[in-house]
mmCIF file of C-alpha atoms in Angstrom:
data_model
loop_
_atom_site.group_PDB
_atom_site.id
_atom_site.type_symbol
_atom_site.label_atom_id
_atom_site.label_comp_id
_atom_site.label_asym_id
_atom_site.label_seq_id
_atom_site.Cartn_x
_atom_site.Cartn_y
_atom_site.Cartn_z
ATOM 1 C CA MET A 997 -0.168 0.069 -0.004
ATOM 2 C CA GLU A 998 2.725 2.341 0.887
ATOM 3 C CA ASP A 999 4.179 2.073 -2.764
ATOM 4 C CA ASP A 1000 1.047 3.310 -4.375
ATOM 5 C CA SER A 1001 0.141 6.674 -5.585
ATOM 6 C CA TYR A 1002 -3.332 7.613 -4.726
ATOM 7 C CA THR A 1003 -5.527 10.249 -6.592
ATOM 8 C CA PRO A 1004 -8.232 12.394 -5.359
ATOM 9 C CA GLU A 1005 -10.603 10.258 -7.139
ATOM 10 C CA ASP A 1006 -9.494 6.966 -5.128
ATOM 11 C CA PHE A 1007 -10.525 8.910 -1.851
ATOM 12 C CA LEU A 1008 -13.867 10.183 -3.518
ATOM 13 C CA ALA A 1009 -14.649 6.370 -4.279
ATOM 14 C CA ASN A 1010 -14.342 5.665 -0.588
ATOM 15 C CA GLN A 1011 -17.468 5.929 1.609
ATOM 16 C CA HIS A 1012 -15.544 6.225 4.911
ATOM 17 C CA PHE A 1013 -13.627 9.154 3.474
ATOM 18 C CA LEU A 1014 -16.977 10.960 2.265
ATOM 19 C CA GLU A 1015 -18.537 10.507 5.728
ATOM 20 C CA TRP A 1016 -15.437 12.091 7.215
ATOM 21 C CA VAL A 1017 -15.776 15.201 5.133
ATOM 22 C CA GLN A 1018 -19.589 15.546 4.790
ATOM 23 C CA SER A 1019 -20.840 14.090 8.332
ATOM 24 C CA PRO A 1020 -17.725 13.571 10.600
ATOM 25 C CA THR A 1021 -17.722 11.745 13.797
ATOM 26 C CA PRO A 1022 -15.058 11.561 16.535
ATOM 27 C CA ALA A 1023 -14.234 7.979 15.059
ATOM 28 C CA HIS A 1024 -13.831 9.296 11.731
ATOM 29 C CA GLU A 1025 -11.606 12.186 12.879
ATOM 30 C CA HIS A 1026 -9.707 9.484 14.762
ATOM 31 C CA TYR A 1027 -9.154 7.362 11.596
ATOM 32 C CA TRP A 1028 -8.278 10.097 9.208
ATOM 33 C CA GLN A 1029 -6.026 12.106 11.366
ATOM 34 C CA ASN A 1030 -4.062 8.867 12.465
ATOM 35 C CA TRP A 1031 -4.121 7.648 8.716
ATOM 36 C CA LEU A 1032 -2.531 11.038 7.621
ATOM 37 C CA LEU A 1033 -0.079 10.757 10.285
ATOM 38 C CA ALA A 1034 1.047 7.593 8.857
ATOM 39 C CA HIS A 1035 1.126 8.419 5.235
ATOM 40 C CA PRO A 1036 1.906 12.202 5.090
ATOM 41 C CA GLU A 1037 2.694 11.686 1.404
ATOM 42 C CA HIS A 1038 -0.798 11.459 0.566
ATOM 43 C CA ARG A 1039 -1.908 14.702 2.228
ATOM 44 C CA ALA A 1040 -2.214 16.785 -1.125
ATOM 45 C CA ALA A 1041 -4.298 14.227 -2.465
ATOM 46 C CA VAL A 1042 -6.409 14.093 0.334
ATOM 47 C CA ASP A 1043 -6.723 18.005 0.791
ATOM 48 C CA GLU A 1044 -7.813 17.947 -2.909
ATOM 49 C CA ALA A 1045 -10.419 15.313 -2.573
ATOM 50 C CA ARG A 1046 -11.892 17.058 0.376
ATOM 51 C CA GLN A 1047 -12.476 20.283 -1.254
ATOM 52 C CA LEU A 1048 -13.996 18.124 -4.418
ATOM 53 C CA ALA A 1049 -16.197 16.219 -1.848
ATOM 54 C CA GLY A 1050 -17.772 19.580 -0.451
ATOM 55 C CA LEU A 1051 -19.355 19.912 -3.948
ATOM 56 C CA ILE A 1052 -20.865 16.669 -3.818
ATOM 57 C CA ARG A 1053 -24.181 15.946 -2.126
ATOM 58 C CA PHE A 1054 -25.761 12.373 -2.180
ATOM 59 C CA ARG A 1055 -29.238 11.016 -1.263
ATOM 60 C CA THR A 1056 -29.436 8.503 1.684
ATOM 61 C CA PHE A 1057 -30.498 5.284 0.387
ATOM 62 C CA GLU A 1058 -30.748 2.074 2.645
ATOM 63 C CA PRO A 1059 -30.653 -1.014 0.346
ATOM 64 C CA THR A 1060 -31.906 -4.515 1.183
ATOM 65 C CA GLN A 1061 -29.663 -7.282 1.756
ATOM 66 C CA ALA A 1062 -30.361 -8.579 -1.665
ATOM 67 C CA GLU A 1063 -29.449 -5.433 -3.169
ATOM 68 C CA ALA A 1064 -26.329 -4.951 -1.193
ATOM 69 C CA ASP A 1065 -25.197 -8.418 -2.302
ATOM 70 C CA GLU A 1066 -25.947 -7.387 -6.030
ATOM 71 C CA VAL A 1067 -23.867 -4.320 -5.824
ATOM 72 C CA TRP A 1068 -21.075 -6.211 -4.389
ATOM 73 C CA ALA A 1069 -20.965 -8.955 -6.913
ATOM 74 C CA ALA A 1070 -20.927 -6.330 -9.581
ATOM 75 C CA ILE A 1071 -17.926 -4.580 -7.833
ATOM 76 C CA GLU A 1072 -16.169 -7.895 -7.490
ATOM 77 C CA ARG A 1073 -16.623 -8.613 -11.251
ATOM 78 C CA ALA A 1074 -15.657 -4.978 -12.363
ATOM 79 C CA ALA A 1075 -12.785 -4.519 -10.101
ATOM 80 C CA PRO A 1076 -9.237 -5.056 -11.330
ATOM 81 C CA LYS A 1077 -7.478 -7.786 -9.770
ATOM 82 C CA LYS A 1078 -4.597 -5.360 -8.103
ATOM 83 C CA THR A 1079 -3.122 -5.864 -4.867
ATOM 84 C CA GLY A 1080 -1.866 -3.493 -2.302
ATOM 85 C CA ARG A 1081 -4.907 -1.621 -1.920
ATOM 86 C CA ALA A 1082 -7.251 -3.353 0.562
ATOM 87 C CA MET A 1083 -8.604 -0.466 2.098
ATOM 88 C CA TRP A 1084 -10.088 1.134 -1.255
ATOM 89 C CA LEU A 1085 -12.307 0.562 -4.053
ATOM 90 C CA THR A 1086 -9.758 1.334 -6.926
ATOM 91 C CA GLY A 1087 -10.355 3.949 -9.317
ATOM 92 C CA TRP A 1088 -13.474 5.367 -11.119
ATOM 93 C CA ARG A 1089 -14.313 2.126 -12.951
ATOM 94 C CA VAL A 1090 -15.139 0.582 -9.790
ATOM 95 C CA ALA A 1091 -17.050 3.617 -8.548
ATOM 96 C CA ALA A 1092 -19.035 3.709 -11.874
ATOM 97 C CA ALA A 1093 -20.095 0.072 -11.594
ATOM 98 C CA VAL A 1094 -21.342 0.882 -8.140
ATOM 99 C CA ALA A 1095 -23.067 4.239 -9.359
ATOM 100 C CA LEU A 1096 -24.941 2.602 -12.288
ATOM 101 C CA LEU A 1097 -26.304 -0.469 -10.224
ATOM 102 C CA VAL A 1098 -27.375 1.865 -7.364
ATOM 103 C CA THR A 1099 -28.779 4.521 -9.404
ATOM 104 C CA ALA A 1100 -31.080 1.943 -10.854
ATOM 105 C CA LEU A 1101 -32.195 0.864 -7.365
ATOM 106 C CA GLY A 1102 -33.086 4.505 -6.669
ATOM 107 C CA GLY A 1103 -30.056 6.107 -4.691
ATOM 108 C CA TRP A 1104 -26.327 5.943 -3.909
ATOM 109 C CA PHE A 1105 -24.592 3.231 -1.824
ATOM 110 C CA TYR A 1106 -20.920 3.013 -1.074
ATOM 111 C CA ALA A 1107 -19.422 0.394 1.273
ATOM 112 C CA GLN A 1108 -16.015 -0.847 2.791
ATOM 113 C CA ARG A 1109 -14.909 -4.194 3.753
ATOM 114 C CA SER A 1110 -11.883 -3.289 5.524
ATOM 115 C CA GLY A 1111 -11.371 -0.781 8.145
ATOM 116 C CA GLU A 1112 -7.764 -1.580 9.289
ATOM 117 C CA LEU A 1113 -5.278 1.262 10.116
ATOM 118 C CA THR A 1114 -1.410 0.433 9.857
ATOM 119 C CA ILE A 1115 0.975 2.898 11.845
ATOM 120 C CA ARG A 1116 4.704 2.679 10.868
ATOM 121 C CA THR A 1117 7.496 4.488 12.387
ATOM 122 C CA ALA A 1118 11.067 5.091 10.768
ATOM 123 C CA TYR A 1119 14.336 4.732 12.488
ATOM 124 C CA ALA A 1120 14.770 7.505 15.309
ATOM 125 C CA GLN A 1121 11.269 8.380 15.123
ATOM 126 C CA GLN A 1122 8.335 7.852 17.555
ATOM 127 C CA GLN A 1123 4.775 8.143 17.684
ATOM 128 C CA THR A 1124 1.710 8.384 19.987
ATOM 129 C CA ILE A 1125 -1.770 6.744 18.930
ATOM 130 C CA THR A 1126 -4.990 7.096 20.475
ATOM 131 C CA LEU A 1127 -7.005 3.962 19.901
ATOM 132 C CA PRO A 1128 -10.811 3.868 19.449
ATOM 133 C CA ASP A 1129 -11.400 3.042 22.854
ATOM 134 C CA GLY A 1130 -9.213 5.984 24.322
ATOM 135 C CA SER A 1131 -6.165 3.812 25.125
ATOM 136 C CA THR A 1132 -2.957 5.026 24.009
ATOM 137 C CA VAL A 1133 0.219 3.619 22.240
ATOM 138 C CA SER A 1134 3.628 5.015 22.319
ATOM 139 C CA LEU A 1135 5.134 3.379 19.257
ATOM 140 C CA ASN A 1136 8.977 3.383 19.278
ATOM 141 C CA ALA A 1137 11.091 3.573 16.322
ATOM 142 C CA ASN A 1138 11.257 1.142 13.569
ATOM 143 C CA SER A 1139 7.847 -0.410 14.534
ATOM 144 C CA THR A 1140 4.443 -1.218 13.269
ATOM 145 C CA LEU A 1141 1.074 -1.329 14.791
ATOM 146 C CA ARG A 1142 -2.170 -2.464 13.178
ATOM 147 C CA TYR A 1143 -5.699 -2.221 14.562
ATOM 148 C CA ASN A 1144 -9.352 -1.751 13.351
ATOM 149 C CA HIS A 1145 -10.445 1.737 13.176
ATOM 150 C CA SER A 1146 -13.692 0.940 14.865
ATOM 151 C CA TRP A 1147 -14.459 -0.928 17.943
ATOM 152 C CA THR A 1148 -17.757 -0.225 18.322
ATOM 153 C CA ASP A 1149 -19.416 -3.478 17.602
ATOM 154 C CA GLY A 1150 -18.579 -5.045 21.176
ATOM 155 C CA ARG A 1151 -15.826 -7.363 20.138
ATOM 156 C CA ASN A 1152 -12.458 -7.661 22.184
ATOM 157 C CA ARG A 1153 -10.256 -5.059 21.635
ATOM 158 C CA GLU A 1154 -7.149 -6.276 19.334
ATOM 159 C CA VAL A 1155 -3.859 -4.686 18.093
ATOM 160 C CA TRP A 1156 -1.061 -6.458 16.106
ATOM 161 C CA LEU A 1157 2.738 -5.151 16.908
ATOM 162 C CA GLN A 1158 6.023 -5.720 15.223
ATOM 163 C CA GLY A 1159 8.617 -3.607 16.793
ATOM 164 C CA GLU A 1160 8.219 -1.847 20.446
ATOM 165 C CA ALA A 1161 5.444 0.002 21.965
ATOM 166 C CA PHE A 1162 4.225 1.153 25.354
ATOM 167 C CA PHE A 1163 0.530 0.637 26.152
ATOM 168 C CA SER A 1164 -1.694 2.529 28.340
ATOM 169 C CA VAL A 1165 -4.884 0.710 28.261
ATOM 170 C CA ALA A 1166 -8.300 2.059 29.324
ATOM 171 C CA LYS A 1167 -10.579 -0.228 31.352
ATOM 172 C CA ARG A 1168 -13.912 -0.997 29.356
ATOM 173 C CA GLN A 1169 -16.904 -2.933 30.314
ATOM 174 C CA GLN A 1170 -19.790 -4.316 28.371
ATOM 175 C CA HIS A 1171 -22.932 -5.922 30.051
ATOM 176 C CA ASN A 1172 -21.073 -5.507 33.404
ATOM 177 C CA ARG A 1173 -18.001 -7.524 32.118
ATOM 178 C CA PRO A 1174 -14.627 -6.314 31.617
ATOM 179 C CA VAL A 1175 -13.610 -6.161 27.834
ATOM 180 C CA LYS A 1176 -10.105 -7.583 27.370
ATOM 181 C CA PHE A 1177 -7.490 -5.827 25.204
ATOM 182 C CA THR A 1178 -5.142 -8.138 23.393
ATOM 183 C CA VAL A 1179 -1.775 -7.396 21.703
ATOM 184 C CA HIS A 1180 -0.747 -9.908 18.937
ATOM 185 C CA THR A 1181 3.119 -10.376 18.395
ATOM 186 C CA GLY A 1182 3.552 -13.456 16.528
ATOM 187 C CA GLN A 1183 5.163 -15.311 19.246
ATOM 188 C CA ALA A 1184 2.557 -14.860 22.032
ATOM 189 C CA GLU A 1185 -0.374 -12.688 22.929
ATOM 190 C CA VAL A 1186 -0.497 -10.381 25.858
ATOM 191 C CA GLU A 1187 -4.074 -10.044 27.303
ATOM 192 C CA VAL A 1188 -5.143 -7.185 29.865
ATOM 193 C CA LEU A 1189 -8.063 -5.425 30.977
ATOM 194 C CA GLY A 1190 -6.535 -1.884 32.062
ATOM 195 C CA THR A 1191 -2.896 -1.464 32.624
ATOM 196 C CA GLN A 1192 0.461 -0.093 31.399
ATOM 197 C CA PHE A 1193 3.245 -2.198 29.954
ATOM 198 C CA ASN A 1194 5.898 -2.164 27.624
ATOM 199 C CA VAL A 1195 6.066 -4.685 24.571
ATOM 200 C CA SER A 1196 9.080 -5.452 22.526
ATOM 201 C CA THR A 1197 8.961 -7.971 19.497
ATOM 202 C CA ARG A 1198 12.299 -8.028 17.951
ATOM 203 C CA ARG A 1199 14.621 -10.868 16.755
ATOM 204 C CA GLU A 1200 12.051 -13.786 17.105
ATOM 205 C CA ALA A 1201 11.541 -12.763 20.969
ATOM 206 C CA ILE A 1202 8.773 -11.066 22.835
ATOM 207 C CA ARG A 1203 9.787 -9.035 25.946
ATOM 208 C CA VAL A 1204 7.176 -7.702 28.364
ATOM 209 C CA VAL A 1205 7.673 -5.233 31.144
ATOM 210 C CA LEU A 1206 4.799 -4.484 33.408
ATOM 211 C CA ALA A 1207 4.453 -1.010 34.840
ATOM 212 C CA GLU A 1208 1.065 -1.470 36.551
ATOM 213 C CA GLY A 1209 -1.856 -3.706 36.673
ATOM 214 C CA LYS A 1210 -1.771 -7.320 35.655
ATOM 215 C CA VAL A 1211 -1.532 -8.999 32.295
ATOM 216 C CA ARG A 1212 -1.587 -12.501 31.136
ATOM 217 C CA LEU A 1213 0.915 -13.930 28.426
ATOM 218 C CA ARG A 1214 -0.107 -16.763 26.342
ATOM 219 C CA ALA A 1215 2.337 -18.505 23.992
ATOM 220 C CA GLU A 1216 1.504 -20.342 21.025
ATOM 221 C CA ASP A 1217 1.966 -23.653 22.683
ATOM 222 C CA LYS A 1218 -0.680 -22.603 25.081
ATOM 223 C CA GLN A 1219 1.853 -21.910 28.051
ATOM 224 C CA GLU A 1220 0.693 -18.996 30.057
ATOM 225 C CA LEU A 1221 2.370 -16.557 32.512
ATOM 226 C CA THR A 1222 0.665 -13.901 34.790
ATOM 227 C CA LEU A 1223 2.889 -10.657 35.318
ATOM 228 C CA GLN A 1224 2.650 -8.350 38.340
ATOM 229 C CA PRO A 1225 4.111 -4.787 38.408
ATOM 230 C CA GLY A 1226 7.860 -4.967 38.097
ATOM 231 C CA ASP A 1227 8.085 -8.197 36.429
ATOM 232 C CA LEU A 1228 9.940 -8.679 32.807
ATOM 233 C CA ALA A 1229 9.006 -11.821 30.952
ATOM 234 C CA GLN A 1230 10.953 -13.040 27.792
ATOM 235 C CA LEU A 1231 9.832 -15.578 25.108
ATOM 236 C CA ASP A 1232 12.425 -16.535 22.732
ATOM 237 C CA GLU A 1233 11.669 -19.075 19.925
ATOM 238 C CA ARG A 1234 15.140 -20.432 20.238
ATOM 239 C CA LYS A 1235 14.713 -21.260 24.099
ATOM 240 C CA ALA A 1236 12.122 -23.299 25.800
ATOM 241 C CA GLY A 1237 9.495 -21.359 27.934
ATOM 242 C CA PHE A 1238 9.081 -18.013 29.299
ATOM 243 C CA GLU A 1239 11.989 -16.551 31.239
ATOM 244 C CA LYS A 1240 10.955 -13.976 34.164
ATOM 245 C CA ARG A 1241 12.720 -11.617 36.244
ATOM 246 C CA ARG A 1242 12.331 -8.337 38.534
ATOM 247 C CA VAL A 1243 13.365 -5.130 36.739
ATOM 248 C CA GLN A 1244 12.903 -1.495 36.957
ATOM 249 C CA PRO A 1245 9.993 -1.013 34.399
ATOM 250 C CA ALA A 1246 10.995 2.841 33.762
ATOM 251 C CA ASP A 1247 14.194 1.768 32.373
ATOM 252 C CA TYR A 1248 12.263 -0.173 29.506
ATOM 253 C CA SER A 1249 9.955 2.761 28.740
ATOM 254 C CA ALA A 1250 12.417 5.526 28.995
ATOM 255 C CA TRP A 1251 12.712 5.717 25.212
ATOM 256 C CA ARG A 1252 9.274 7.610 25.501
ATOM 257 C CA GLU A 1253 11.207 10.594 27.121
ATOM 258 C CA ASN A 1254 13.837 10.298 24.399
ATOM 259 C CA ARG A 1255 16.233 8.194 26.634
ATOM 260 C CA VAL A 1256 17.661 4.680 25.942
ATOM 261 C CA VAL A 1257 18.692 3.001 29.425
ATOM 262 C CA PHE A 1258 21.481 0.374 29.586
ATOM 263 C CA ARG A 1259 22.003 -1.045 32.974
ATOM 264 C CA GLU A 1260 24.479 -3.708 33.030
ATOM 265 C CA ALA A 1261 23.705 -4.498 29.191
ATOM 266 C CA THR A 1262 25.978 -6.645 26.979
ATOM 267 C CA LEU A 1263 27.678 -4.981 24.174
ATOM 268 C CA ARG A 1264 25.765 -7.260 21.880
ATOM 269 C CA GLU A 1265 22.460 -5.842 23.360
ATOM 270 C CA VAL A 1266 23.698 -2.281 22.538
ATOM 271 C CA ALA A 1267 24.791 -3.505 19.061
ATOM 272 C CA GLN A 1268 21.279 -4.621 18.403
ATOM 273 C CA ALA A 1269 19.572 -1.416 19.761
ATOM 274 C CA LEU A 1270 22.111 0.588 17.586
ATOM 275 C CA GLU A 1271 20.391 -1.422 14.709
ATOM 276 C CA ASP A 1272 16.799 -1.029 16.031
ATOM 277 C CA TYR A 1273 16.830 2.564 16.646
ATOM 278 C CA PHE A 1274 19.080 3.755 13.800
ATOM 279 C CA GLY A 1275 19.393 1.190 11.089
ATOM 280 C CA TYR A 1276 23.287 0.792 11.628
ATOM 281 C CA ARG A 1277 24.797 -2.664 11.161
ATOM 282 C CA VAL A 1278 27.219 -3.930 13.716
ATOM 283 C CA THR A 1279 29.906 -6.252 13.694
ATOM 284 C CA LEU A 1280 31.844 -7.460 16.419
ATOM 285 C CA LEU A 1281 35.420 -8.615 15.168
ATOM 286 C CA ASP A 1282 36.201 -10.129 18.610
ATOM 287 C CA GLU A 1283 33.375 -12.276 19.645
ATOM 288 C CA SER A 1284 34.924 -11.942 23.314
ATOM 289 C CA LEU A 1285 33.787 -8.598 23.397
ATOM 290 C CA ALA A 1286 29.983 -9.527 23.063
ATOM 291 C CA GLY A 1287 29.601 -10.029 26.664
ATOM 292 C CA ARG A 1288 31.128 -7.172 28.044
ATOM 293 C CA GLN A 1289 29.236 -4.834 30.199
ATOM 294 C CA PHE A 1290 27.834 -1.660 29.244
ATOM 295 C CA GLN A 1291 26.079 1.134 31.138
ATOM 296 C CA ALA A 1292 24.906 4.381 30.011
ATOM 297 C CA THR A 1293 21.952 6.560 29.276
ATOM 298 C CA LEU A 1294 21.785 7.812 25.519
ATOM 299 C CA PRO A 1295 19.570 9.881 23.497
ATOM 300 C CA ALA A 1296 16.982 8.009 21.349
ATOM 301 C CA ASP A 1297 17.297 10.477 18.557
ATOM 302 C CA ASN A 1298 21.065 11.127 18.305
ATOM 303 C CA VAL A 1299 23.323 8.271 16.668
ATOM 304 C CA GLU A 1300 26.391 10.725 17.160
ATOM 305 C CA VAL A 1301 26.244 10.550 20.790
ATOM 306 C CA TRP A 1302 25.960 6.574 20.514
ATOM 307 C CA LEU A 1303 28.785 6.173 18.467
ATOM 308 C CA ALA A 1304 31.033 8.686 20.379
ATOM 309 C CA THR A 1305 30.081 6.846 23.497
ATOM 310 C CA LEU A 1306 31.168 3.364 22.200
ATOM 311 C CA SER A 1307 34.369 5.073 20.767
ATOM 312 C CA ARG A 1308 35.445 6.034 24.137
ATOM 313 C CA SER A 1309 35.054 2.435 25.445
ATOM 314 C CA PHE A 1310 36.232 0.008 22.442
ATOM 315 C CA PRO A 1311 38.235 0.241 19.330
ATOM 316 C CA VAL A 1312 35.400 1.509 16.636
ATOM 317 C CA GLN A 1313 35.480 1.882 12.831
ATOM 318 C CA ILE A 1314 32.496 3.854 11.391
ATOM 319 C CA ASP A 1315 31.268 4.115 7.932
ATOM 320 C CA SER A 1316 28.192 6.641 8.200
ATOM 321 C CA ASP A 1317 27.287 6.566 4.594
ATOM 322 C CA ARG A 1318 26.874 2.790 4.569
ATOM 323 C CA LYS A 1319 25.387 2.779 8.229
ATOM 324 C CA GLN A 1320 27.979 0.211 9.197
ATOM 325 C CA VAL A 1321 29.969 0.037 12.644
ATOM 326 C CA VAL A 1322 32.920 -2.617 13.257
ATOM 327 C CA ILE A 1323 33.787 -2.723 17.035
ATOM 328 C CA GLY A 1324 37.286 -4.620 17.715
ATOM 329 C CA LYS A 1325 40.534 -4.602 16.188
ATOM 330 C CA PRO A 1326 41.217 -6.552 13.327
ATOM 331 C CA SER A 1327 43.429 -9.602 13.459
ATOM 332 C CA PRO A 1328 47.045 -9.185 12.479
ATOM 333 C CA TYR A 1329 47.114 -12.458 10.474
#
């Protein structure tokens, strides 16, 4: 989807977009503002489409299920088989097919089958997202969050995470029962009712640090673990079972304040963080250095400070153009 170029016509062919322009609700505003944050390259097309949409007025029409099914069948026959635009009815040909059929039925009818929103952050970038239920997510650098833009149907609240994020989950109830909130990571699921926690899903491992409340982890093999505030749990695909220990939760969410805290971290962990935050590839010429202890607090958005700090402790060769770092002395042989 990120590789496609959208035109104003593409947005005008989308019902959710038209509702936002002509009859906005808080849910519409939430969806489109977050979408524009994630896709600023499409803002010009969106602005032009909004101006055009202001000139259009549609009659309200409620089709029967049979009529709606007929429209969808026509759309699927007319739509080009193109991937990468799951959110949109592509182009004027599809819109025209809808218009011709629905005009015959006595009005206009648009529909949208997919309502997912994907937020991605670049290296050294962070973003705060407000979810439909009022929960907030701080998304760390080089991370992706996916969720449905509407949670009004009473289903469980769900998001899908790749990378790292800090969640502040609002408590919700339906029919006097708490509505659970689930973070899907691929390796495991994190289930909560209302709490604050940090989740990292990098390198075939999931790490959860609980700041307050209570969460339950469930691995793909059905293994479960419940965390209390101050607990860190990690599940690595290369190892069996959860590993759990007590930590200072603030250290693991300090990136929200633009700080990365290394407390008795290994040099290998620092090298991995350098890649996660800035995209630098680190090579250790001497594997005996990998376990060396490193302790520092570094800015989350300034790679030069990281490189200068490493240079004071280890022999470092840096190629900034290629974003490569070599640590250790070359072998004399």
